[in-house]
CSV table of C-alpha atoms in Angstrom, one decimal:
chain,number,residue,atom,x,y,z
A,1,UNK,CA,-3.0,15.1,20.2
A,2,UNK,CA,-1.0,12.0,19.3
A,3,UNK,CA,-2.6,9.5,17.1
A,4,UNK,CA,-3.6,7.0,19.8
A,5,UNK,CA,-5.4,9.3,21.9
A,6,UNK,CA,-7.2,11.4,18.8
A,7,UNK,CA,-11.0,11.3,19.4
A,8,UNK,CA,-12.8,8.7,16.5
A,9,UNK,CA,-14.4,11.0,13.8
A,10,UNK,CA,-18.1,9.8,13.1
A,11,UNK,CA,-17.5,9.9,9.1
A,12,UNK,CA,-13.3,8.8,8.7
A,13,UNK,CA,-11.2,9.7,6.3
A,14,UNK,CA,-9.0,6.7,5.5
A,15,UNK,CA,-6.0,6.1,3.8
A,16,UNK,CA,-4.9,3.0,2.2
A,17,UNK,CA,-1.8,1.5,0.8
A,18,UNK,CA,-1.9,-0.5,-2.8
A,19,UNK,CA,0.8,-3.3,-3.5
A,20,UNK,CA,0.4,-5.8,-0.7
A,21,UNK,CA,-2.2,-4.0,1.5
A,22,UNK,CA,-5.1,-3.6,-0.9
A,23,UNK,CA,-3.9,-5.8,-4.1
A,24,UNK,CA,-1.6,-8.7,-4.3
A,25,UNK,CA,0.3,-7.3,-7.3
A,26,UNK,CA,3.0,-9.7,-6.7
A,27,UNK,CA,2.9,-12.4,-10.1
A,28,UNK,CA,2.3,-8.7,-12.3
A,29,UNK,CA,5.1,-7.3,-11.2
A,30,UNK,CA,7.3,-10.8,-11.5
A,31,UNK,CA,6.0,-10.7,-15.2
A,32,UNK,CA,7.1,-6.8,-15.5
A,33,UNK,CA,10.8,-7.4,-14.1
A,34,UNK,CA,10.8,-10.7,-16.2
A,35,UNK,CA,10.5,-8.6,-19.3
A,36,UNK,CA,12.3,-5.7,-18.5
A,37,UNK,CA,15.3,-8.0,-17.6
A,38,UNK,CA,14.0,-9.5,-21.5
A,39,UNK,CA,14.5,-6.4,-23.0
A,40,UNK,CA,17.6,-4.5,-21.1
A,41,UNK,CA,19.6,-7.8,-21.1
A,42,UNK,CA,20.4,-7.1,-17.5
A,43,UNK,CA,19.5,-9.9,-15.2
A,44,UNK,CA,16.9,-9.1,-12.0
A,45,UNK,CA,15.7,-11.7,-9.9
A,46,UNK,CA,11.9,-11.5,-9.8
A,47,UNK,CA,11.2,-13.9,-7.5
A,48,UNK,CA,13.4,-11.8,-4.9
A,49,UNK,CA,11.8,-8.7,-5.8
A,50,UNK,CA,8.4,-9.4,-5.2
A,51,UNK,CA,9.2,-10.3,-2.1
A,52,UNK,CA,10.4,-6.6,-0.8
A,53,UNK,CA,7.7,-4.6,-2.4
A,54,UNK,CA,6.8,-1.2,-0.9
A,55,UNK,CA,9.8,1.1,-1.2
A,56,UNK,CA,10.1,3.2,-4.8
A,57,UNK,CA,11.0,1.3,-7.9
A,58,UNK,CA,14.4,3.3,-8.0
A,59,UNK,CA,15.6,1.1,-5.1
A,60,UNK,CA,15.0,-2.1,-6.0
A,61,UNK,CA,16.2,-0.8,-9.6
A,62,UNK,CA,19.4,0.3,-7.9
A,63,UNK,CA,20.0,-3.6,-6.9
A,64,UNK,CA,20.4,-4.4,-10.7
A,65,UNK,CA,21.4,-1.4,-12.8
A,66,UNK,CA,24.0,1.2,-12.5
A,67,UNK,CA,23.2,4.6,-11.2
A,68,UNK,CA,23.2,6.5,-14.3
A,69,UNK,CA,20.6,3.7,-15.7
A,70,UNK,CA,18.0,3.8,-13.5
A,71,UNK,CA,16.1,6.6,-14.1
A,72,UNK,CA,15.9,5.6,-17.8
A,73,UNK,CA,15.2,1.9,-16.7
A,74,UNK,CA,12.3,2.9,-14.2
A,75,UNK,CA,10.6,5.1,-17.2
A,76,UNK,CA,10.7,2.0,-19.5
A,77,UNK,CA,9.5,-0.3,-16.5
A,78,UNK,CA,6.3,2.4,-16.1
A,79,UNK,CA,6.2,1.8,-19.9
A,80,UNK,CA,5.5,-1.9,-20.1
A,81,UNK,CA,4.0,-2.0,-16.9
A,82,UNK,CA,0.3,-1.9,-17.8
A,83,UNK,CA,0.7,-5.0,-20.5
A,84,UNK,CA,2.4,-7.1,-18.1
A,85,UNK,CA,1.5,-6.2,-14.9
A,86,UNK,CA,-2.5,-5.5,-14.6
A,87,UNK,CA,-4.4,-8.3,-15.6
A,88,UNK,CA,-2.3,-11.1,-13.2
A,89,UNK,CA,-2.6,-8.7,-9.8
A,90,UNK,CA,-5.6,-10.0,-8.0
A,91,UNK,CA,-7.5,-7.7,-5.2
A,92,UNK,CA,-6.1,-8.9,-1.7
A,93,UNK,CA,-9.4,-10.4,0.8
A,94,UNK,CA,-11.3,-7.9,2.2
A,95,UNK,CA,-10.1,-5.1,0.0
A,96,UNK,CA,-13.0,-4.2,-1.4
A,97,UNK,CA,-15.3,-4.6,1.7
A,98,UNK,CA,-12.5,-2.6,3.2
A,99,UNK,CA,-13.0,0.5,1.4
A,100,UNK,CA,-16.8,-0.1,1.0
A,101,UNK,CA,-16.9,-0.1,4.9
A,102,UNK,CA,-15.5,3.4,4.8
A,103,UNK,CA,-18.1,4.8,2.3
A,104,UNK,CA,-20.6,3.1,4.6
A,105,UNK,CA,-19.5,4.6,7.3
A,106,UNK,CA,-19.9,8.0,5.6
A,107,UNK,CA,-16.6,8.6,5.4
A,108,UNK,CA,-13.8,9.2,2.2
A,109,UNK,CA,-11.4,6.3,1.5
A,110,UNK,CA,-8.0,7.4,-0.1
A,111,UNK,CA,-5.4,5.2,-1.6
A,112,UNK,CA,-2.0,7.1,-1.1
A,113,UNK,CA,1.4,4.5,-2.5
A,114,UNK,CA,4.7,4.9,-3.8
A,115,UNK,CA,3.6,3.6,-7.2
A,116,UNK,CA,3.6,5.1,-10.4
A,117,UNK,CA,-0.1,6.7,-9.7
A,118,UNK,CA,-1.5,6.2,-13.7
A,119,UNK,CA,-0.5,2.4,-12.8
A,120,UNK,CA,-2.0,2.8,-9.7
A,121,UNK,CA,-5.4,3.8,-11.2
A,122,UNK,CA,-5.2,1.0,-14.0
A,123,UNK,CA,-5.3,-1.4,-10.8
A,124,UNK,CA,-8.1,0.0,-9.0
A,125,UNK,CA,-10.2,-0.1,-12.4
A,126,UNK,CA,-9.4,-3.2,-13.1
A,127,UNK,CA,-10.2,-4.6,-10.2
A,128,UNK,CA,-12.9,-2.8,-9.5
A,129,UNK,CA,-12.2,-0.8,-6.2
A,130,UNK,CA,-13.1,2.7,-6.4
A,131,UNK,CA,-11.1,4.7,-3.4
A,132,UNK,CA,-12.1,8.9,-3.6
A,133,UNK,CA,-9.0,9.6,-4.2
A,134,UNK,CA,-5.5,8.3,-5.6
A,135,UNK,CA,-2.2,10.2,-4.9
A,136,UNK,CA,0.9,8.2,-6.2
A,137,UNK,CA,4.8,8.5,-6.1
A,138,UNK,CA,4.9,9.1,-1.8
A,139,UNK,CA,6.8,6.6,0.0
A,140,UNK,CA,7.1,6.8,4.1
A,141,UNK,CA,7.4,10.0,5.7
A,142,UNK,CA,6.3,11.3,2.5
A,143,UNK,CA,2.9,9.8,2.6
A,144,UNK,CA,2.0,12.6,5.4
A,145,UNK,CA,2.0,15.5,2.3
A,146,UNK,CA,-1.2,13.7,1.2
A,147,UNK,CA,-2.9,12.2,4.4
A,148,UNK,CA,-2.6,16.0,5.7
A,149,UNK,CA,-4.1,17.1,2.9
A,150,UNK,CA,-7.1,15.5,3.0
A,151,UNK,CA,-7.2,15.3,7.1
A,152,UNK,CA,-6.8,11.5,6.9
A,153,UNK,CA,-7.9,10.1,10.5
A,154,UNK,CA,-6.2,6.5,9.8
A,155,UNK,CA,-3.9,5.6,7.1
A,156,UNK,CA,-3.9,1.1,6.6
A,157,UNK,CA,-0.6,0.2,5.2
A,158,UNK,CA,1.8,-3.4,5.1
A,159,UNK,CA,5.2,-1.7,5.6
A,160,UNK,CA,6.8,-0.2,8.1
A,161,UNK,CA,7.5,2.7,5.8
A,162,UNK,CA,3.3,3.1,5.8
A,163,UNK,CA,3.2,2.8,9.7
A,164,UNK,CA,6.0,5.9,9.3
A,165,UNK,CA,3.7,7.7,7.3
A,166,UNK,CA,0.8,7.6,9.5
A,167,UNK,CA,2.4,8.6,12.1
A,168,UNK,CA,3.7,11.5,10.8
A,169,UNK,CA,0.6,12.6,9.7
A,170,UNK,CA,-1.0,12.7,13.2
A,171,UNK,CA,-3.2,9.7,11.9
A,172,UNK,CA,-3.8,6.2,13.3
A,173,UNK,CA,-1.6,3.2,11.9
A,174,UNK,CA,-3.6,0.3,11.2
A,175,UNK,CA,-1.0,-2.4,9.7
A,176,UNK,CA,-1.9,-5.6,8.2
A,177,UNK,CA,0.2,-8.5,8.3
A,178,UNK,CA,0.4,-9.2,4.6
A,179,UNK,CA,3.0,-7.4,2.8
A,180,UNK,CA,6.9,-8.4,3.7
A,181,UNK,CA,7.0,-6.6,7.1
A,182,UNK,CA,5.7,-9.2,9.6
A,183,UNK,CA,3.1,-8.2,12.9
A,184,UNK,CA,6.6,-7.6,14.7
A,185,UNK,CA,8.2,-5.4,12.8
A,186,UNK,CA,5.0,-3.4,12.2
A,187,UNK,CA,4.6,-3.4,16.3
A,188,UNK,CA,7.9,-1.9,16.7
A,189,UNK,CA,7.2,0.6,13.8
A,190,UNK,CA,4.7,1.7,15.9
A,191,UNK,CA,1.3,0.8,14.4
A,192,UNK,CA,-1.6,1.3,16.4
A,193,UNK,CA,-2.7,-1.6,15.5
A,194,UNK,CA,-1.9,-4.7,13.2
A,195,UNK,CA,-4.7,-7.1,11.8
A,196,UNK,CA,-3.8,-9.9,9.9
A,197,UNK,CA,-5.2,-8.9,6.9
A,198,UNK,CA,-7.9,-6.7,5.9
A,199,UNK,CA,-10.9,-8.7,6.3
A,200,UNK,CA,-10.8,-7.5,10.1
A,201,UNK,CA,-10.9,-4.1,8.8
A,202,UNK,CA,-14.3,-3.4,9.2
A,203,UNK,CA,-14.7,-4.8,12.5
A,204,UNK,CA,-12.0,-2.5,13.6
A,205,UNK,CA,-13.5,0.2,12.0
A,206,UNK,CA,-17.0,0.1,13.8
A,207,UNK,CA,-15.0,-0.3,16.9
A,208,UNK,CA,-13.1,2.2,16.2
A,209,UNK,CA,-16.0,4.5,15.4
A,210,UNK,CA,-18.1,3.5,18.8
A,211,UNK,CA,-15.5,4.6,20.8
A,212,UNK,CA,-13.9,1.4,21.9
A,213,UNK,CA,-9.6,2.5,20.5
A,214,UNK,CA,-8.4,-0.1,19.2
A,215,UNK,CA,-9.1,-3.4,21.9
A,216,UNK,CA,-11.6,-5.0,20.0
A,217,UNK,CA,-9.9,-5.6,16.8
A,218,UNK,CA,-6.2,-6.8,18.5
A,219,UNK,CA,-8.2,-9.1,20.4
A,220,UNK,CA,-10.6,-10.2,17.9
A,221,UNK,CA,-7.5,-10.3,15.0
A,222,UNK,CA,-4.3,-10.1,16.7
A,223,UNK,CA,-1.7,-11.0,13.6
């Protein structure tokens, strides 16, 4: 059963995506490259950075260092990462109502990202969002390994690397327009859907639940 036509469970399991979908972790991670460039002496471009976030760090390493640096690089980036990076990310709107809407609903909400998955936590804590589960270092197709696992129904992500996941999990893609892939590119991913951000999320989701696909919330919040 393809993830368009797949029933609505009454209690959903839903994953999320972090950088861009639930947090805007965008000024942290400027700050991180700004000191990493500090302390390597190799120049990176934060401001260009931040604007492609989604794929693994080794990519967007792979811009700046040598090969045979970056895996040394990405473990002193993880290093410095929680001085630099936590305290500026703020929690995008409608991220926590978005995961409370699941737990109202009776169901589980996962977050399942690329990132480092101890800085992943640190970001939930601080900001006070408290998913049932955090799986880190999955990016795209890999994402399915987790949302299998624990029988997501949707997975909510701003890339079109998320929208790949989902759909090879057999879940439905729920996009949000507010990470670097715009409500085009996400269409032609594939999403199910695409909301412009995730304070439609719940609407969706109690449409989703009665029974009514996914009509109500591209007309209500078409990005």
């Amino acid at each position: 059963m393809s993830s368009s036509t797949r029933p609505a469970p009454t209690a959903p399991t839903v994953g999320f995506d972090l950088d861009m979908t639930l947090i805007d972790s965008r000024p942290g991670i400027r700050a991180c490259y700004l000191e990493l460039s500090a302390r390597t002496g190799t120049y990176v471009d934060a401001d260009l950075a931040v604007t492609r976030l989604g794929p693994p760090l080794a990519e967007e390493l792979a811009h700046w260092f040598p090969a045979g640096e970056i895996e040394a690089v990405a473990d002193l980036y993880r290093e410095i990462y929680p001085a630099y990076a936590i305290e500026p990310t703020l929690a995008l709107p409608g991220a926590r109502e978005a995961v409370a809407a699941v737990r109202e609903a009776g169901g589980r909400a996962l977050v399942v990202t690329a990132k480092y998955e101890p800085n992943a936590k640190l970001h939930l804590a601080h900001l006070g969002i408290e998913p049932d589960a955090v799986i880190g270092g999955l990016w795209a197709e890999q994402k399915a390994v987790a949302l299998r696992e624990h029988d997501a129904d949707v997975y909510v992500g701003d890339h079109v690397g998320d929208v790949r996941g989902a759909r090879a999990a057999g879940a439905r893609s729920v996009a949000v327009a507010s990470g670097p892939c715009d409500a085009d590119e996400l269409r032609a991913a594939g999403a199910d859907v695409v909301l412009t951000g995730l304070t439609d999320f719940p609407r969706w989701l109690a449409a989703y639940r009665d029974g009514e696909g996914d009509a109500a919330g591209l007309d209500a919040a078409r990005a």
